[in-house]
Amino acid sequence: MLDHRHFHKYLSRADIETLVHDLATRINRDYEGKTVVLVGVLKGSFLFMADLVRALTVDARVEFVRMNSLGKTKESPGTVVFAKDISTDFRGKHALIVEQIIDSGRALKFLYDRLKAAGAESVEVATLLDKNDKRLVETPVKYVGRKTKDQFLVGYGLDLEESARNLAEVYFLKYPN
Ligand code: 5GP
Ligand code: MG
């Protein structure tokens, strides 16, 4: 069972709706007259993806990928591999990676390079949350909902050992000292 006593509200429904609306406004403007393929990173992005894509008025398509870090230890970041690779032909298409949160940026860089190699006309990144202080691998992130410090967040797609993804709002975890 999830113990909610240490969950503290970080983003309310209204906060999320505002962030999604503002990102969608920019994306609609930037991709006007174009077709964009949103590439959602599973599992965390599924709710953000669903909200963002419904706020778009441009011709938008969806694709999903899932990545795993193999051989990850405290000392080594391991190697990123696809558990589910892209299955869209990206040649001549605009790709927009949709992330829930970006931390080290390792998985993001791997996906960015994959989409470039697949012949995408352009590759940009949209994330709801950005822990930019924690970045180890740089990839340009054009659309950021909110910058956040290094704290553990759950809900709205973000998991606590696979639970809590279904919560409609985002919480930070804080345990009493
Ligand atoms: P990275 O940017 O280090 O390659 O990986 C980011 C991934 O780490 C996210 O997609 C997410 O799965 C996980 N992650 C990073 N920060 C948090 C957080 O605060 N809460 C949760 N639940 N997952 C996180
Ligand atoms: Mg996780």
XYZ file of C-alpha atoms and ligand atoms in Angstrom:
202
model
C 0.000 0.000 0.000
C 1.107 3.543 -0.749
C 1.715 5.680 2.303
C 0.558 9.187 1.359
C 1.656 10.817 4.625
C 4.931 11.978 3.103
C 3.461 13.233 -0.169
C 3.481 17.021 -0.495
C 1.745 18.778 -3.369
C 4.136 20.086 -6.002
C 1.871 20.675 -9.031
C -1.916 20.904 -8.751
C -4.282 20.078 -11.615
C -4.533 23.800 -12.349
C -0.716 24.143 -12.426
C -0.439 21.192 -14.830
C -3.208 22.558 -17.061
C -1.459 25.935 -17.271
C 1.928 24.385 -18.059
C 0.433 22.112 -20.734
C -1.542 24.982 -22.253
C 1.531 27.255 -22.435
C 3.688 24.537 -24.012
C 0.945 23.660 -26.513
C 0.584 27.319 -27.520
C 4.297 27.498 -28.378
C 4.276 24.150 -30.176
C 1.171 25.081 -32.218
C 2.877 28.293 -33.288
C 6.236 26.679 -34.122
C 4.767 23.750 -36.136
C 2.017 25.649 -37.945
C 1.432 24.069 -41.373
C 3.712 21.119 -40.497
C 3.217 17.538 -39.379
C 4.877 16.659 -36.082
C 5.404 13.193 -34.611
C 5.356 13.284 -30.812
C 7.660 10.590 -29.447
C 6.569 9.716 -25.910
C 9.079 8.087 -23.592
C 7.389 5.253 -21.666
C 6.266 4.815 -19.123
C 6.443 8.196 -17.372
C 5.214 10.425 -20.210
C 1.879 8.732 -20.891
C -0.387 11.231 -19.090
C 1.547 14.313 -20.167
C 1.509 12.985 -23.737
C -2.268 12.468 -23.581
C -2.864 16.006 -22.297
C -0.344 17.685 -24.602
C -1.507 15.997 -27.801
C -5.120 16.970 -27.106
C -4.081 20.614 -26.752
C -2.414 20.638 -30.192
C -4.183 22.015 -33.248
C -1.380 21.229 -35.732
C -1.249 17.854 -37.535
C 0.157 15.699 -34.718
C 0.968 11.991 -34.700
C 2.121 9.819 -31.820
C 4.867 7.273 -31.357
C 6.215 5.669 -28.170
C 9.574 4.269 -27.132
C 10.839 2.583 -24.020
C 14.469 2.632 -22.947
C 16.380 0.676 -20.324
C 19.783 1.268 -18.786
C 21.718 -1.990 -18.786
C 24.465 -2.681 -16.259
C 23.739 0.459 -14.239
C 25.635 0.615 -10.926
C 26.637 3.353 -8.476
C 29.958 3.706 -10.299
C 28.797 3.357 -13.898
C 25.771 4.788 -15.743
C 25.492 1.627 -17.876
C 24.384 1.537 -21.495
C 21.027 2.707 -22.803
C 19.110 0.240 -24.994
C 15.600 0.237 -26.475
C 13.043 -2.090 -24.930
C 10.756 -0.677 -27.640
C 12.338 1.126 -30.562
C 10.607 3.523 -32.984
C 8.410 1.971 -35.656
C 7.641 5.135 -37.663
C 9.531 6.155 -40.807
C 10.972 9.508 -39.667
C 12.547 10.523 -42.983
C 11.464 14.069 -43.732
C 9.303 14.266 -40.581
C 9.530 16.585 -37.584
C 10.062 14.668 -34.324
C 9.202 16.088 -30.922
C 10.388 13.978 -27.979
C 7.926 14.110 -25.063
C 9.452 13.481 -21.622
C 7.904 13.732 -18.207
C 11.153 14.636 -16.471
C 14.779 14.993 -17.559
C 17.488 14.232 -15.061
C 20.981 13.197 -16.266
C 19.823 13.414 -19.886
C 21.523 10.147 -20.890
C 18.408 8.400 -22.200
C 17.338 11.600 -23.928
C 20.638 11.892 -25.808
C 20.365 8.274 -26.920
C 16.854 8.862 -28.312
C 17.808 12.195 -29.892
C 20.688 10.528 -31.785
C 18.419 7.652 -32.841
C 15.839 10.040 -34.347
C 18.528 12.041 -36.149
C 20.006 8.830 -37.561
C 16.500 7.760 -38.668
C 16.440 10.833 -40.926
C 14.095 13.131 -38.993
C 13.884 16.577 -40.570
C 14.118 18.130 -37.106
C 14.283 16.812 -33.542
C 13.173 18.889 -30.561
C 12.368 18.042 -26.947
C 9.388 18.910 -24.733
C 9.455 18.047 -21.033
C 7.049 18.842 -18.240
C 9.854 18.976 -15.669
C 13.567 19.651 -15.985
C 16.161 18.924 -13.283
C 18.707 20.938 -15.223
C 21.251 21.027 -12.351
C 21.613 17.269 -12.689
C 22.428 17.211 -16.394
C 25.438 15.052 -17.330
C 24.761 14.806 -21.067
C 23.612 17.900 -22.918
C 20.827 17.863 -25.508
C 18.975 21.077 -26.367
C 15.566 21.089 -24.642
C 13.368 23.649 -26.366
C 10.097 23.280 -24.444
C 10.337 23.130 -20.635
C 7.208 23.226 -18.466
C 9.030 23.941 -15.231
C 12.596 23.756 -13.971
C 12.871 21.835 -10.741
C 15.596 21.213 -8.192
C 16.862 17.764 -7.352
C 13.981 16.274 -5.372
C 12.088 13.047 -5.870
C 8.733 13.646 -7.560
C 5.837 11.219 -8.010
C 2.416 11.207 -9.650
C 1.071 12.210 -13.076
C 3.157 9.468 -14.695
C 6.112 9.544 -12.293
C 6.415 6.388 -10.247
C 7.305 5.316 -6.767
C 8.468 1.760 -7.486
C 5.789 1.540 -10.219
C 2.989 2.857 -7.995
C 1.618 6.421 -8.005
C 1.773 6.946 -11.777
C -2.020 7.269 -11.808
C -2.165 10.231 -9.421
C -3.570 13.299 -11.180
C -1.160 15.736 -9.492
C 2.590 15.816 -8.812
C 3.986 15.431 -5.294
C 7.430 15.595 -3.716
C 8.400 13.076 -1.103
C 9.590 14.328 2.234
C 10.243 12.159 5.220
C 10.532 13.599 8.717
C 14.158 13.745 9.972
P 17.848 10.444 -17.208
O 17.528 11.865 -17.626
O 18.774 10.400 -16.003
O 18.338 9.585 -18.344
O 16.546 9.690 -16.718
C 15.386 10.331 -16.390
C 14.411 9.275 -15.910
O 14.655 9.038 -14.515
C 12.978 9.746 -16.005
O 12.392 9.411 -17.243
C 12.350 9.047 -14.833
O 11.977 7.735 -15.192
C 13.454 8.952 -13.811
N 13.381 10.061 -12.843
C 14.205 11.134 -12.761
N 13.832 11.957 -11.758
C 12.732 11.398 -11.201
C 11.871 11.783 -10.115
O 12.003 12.817 -9.441
N 10.836 10.936 -9.841
C 10.609 9.781 -10.522
N 9.563 9.043 -10.162
N 11.402 9.383 -11.567
C 12.450 10.186 -11.894
Mg 11.117 5.053 -12.254
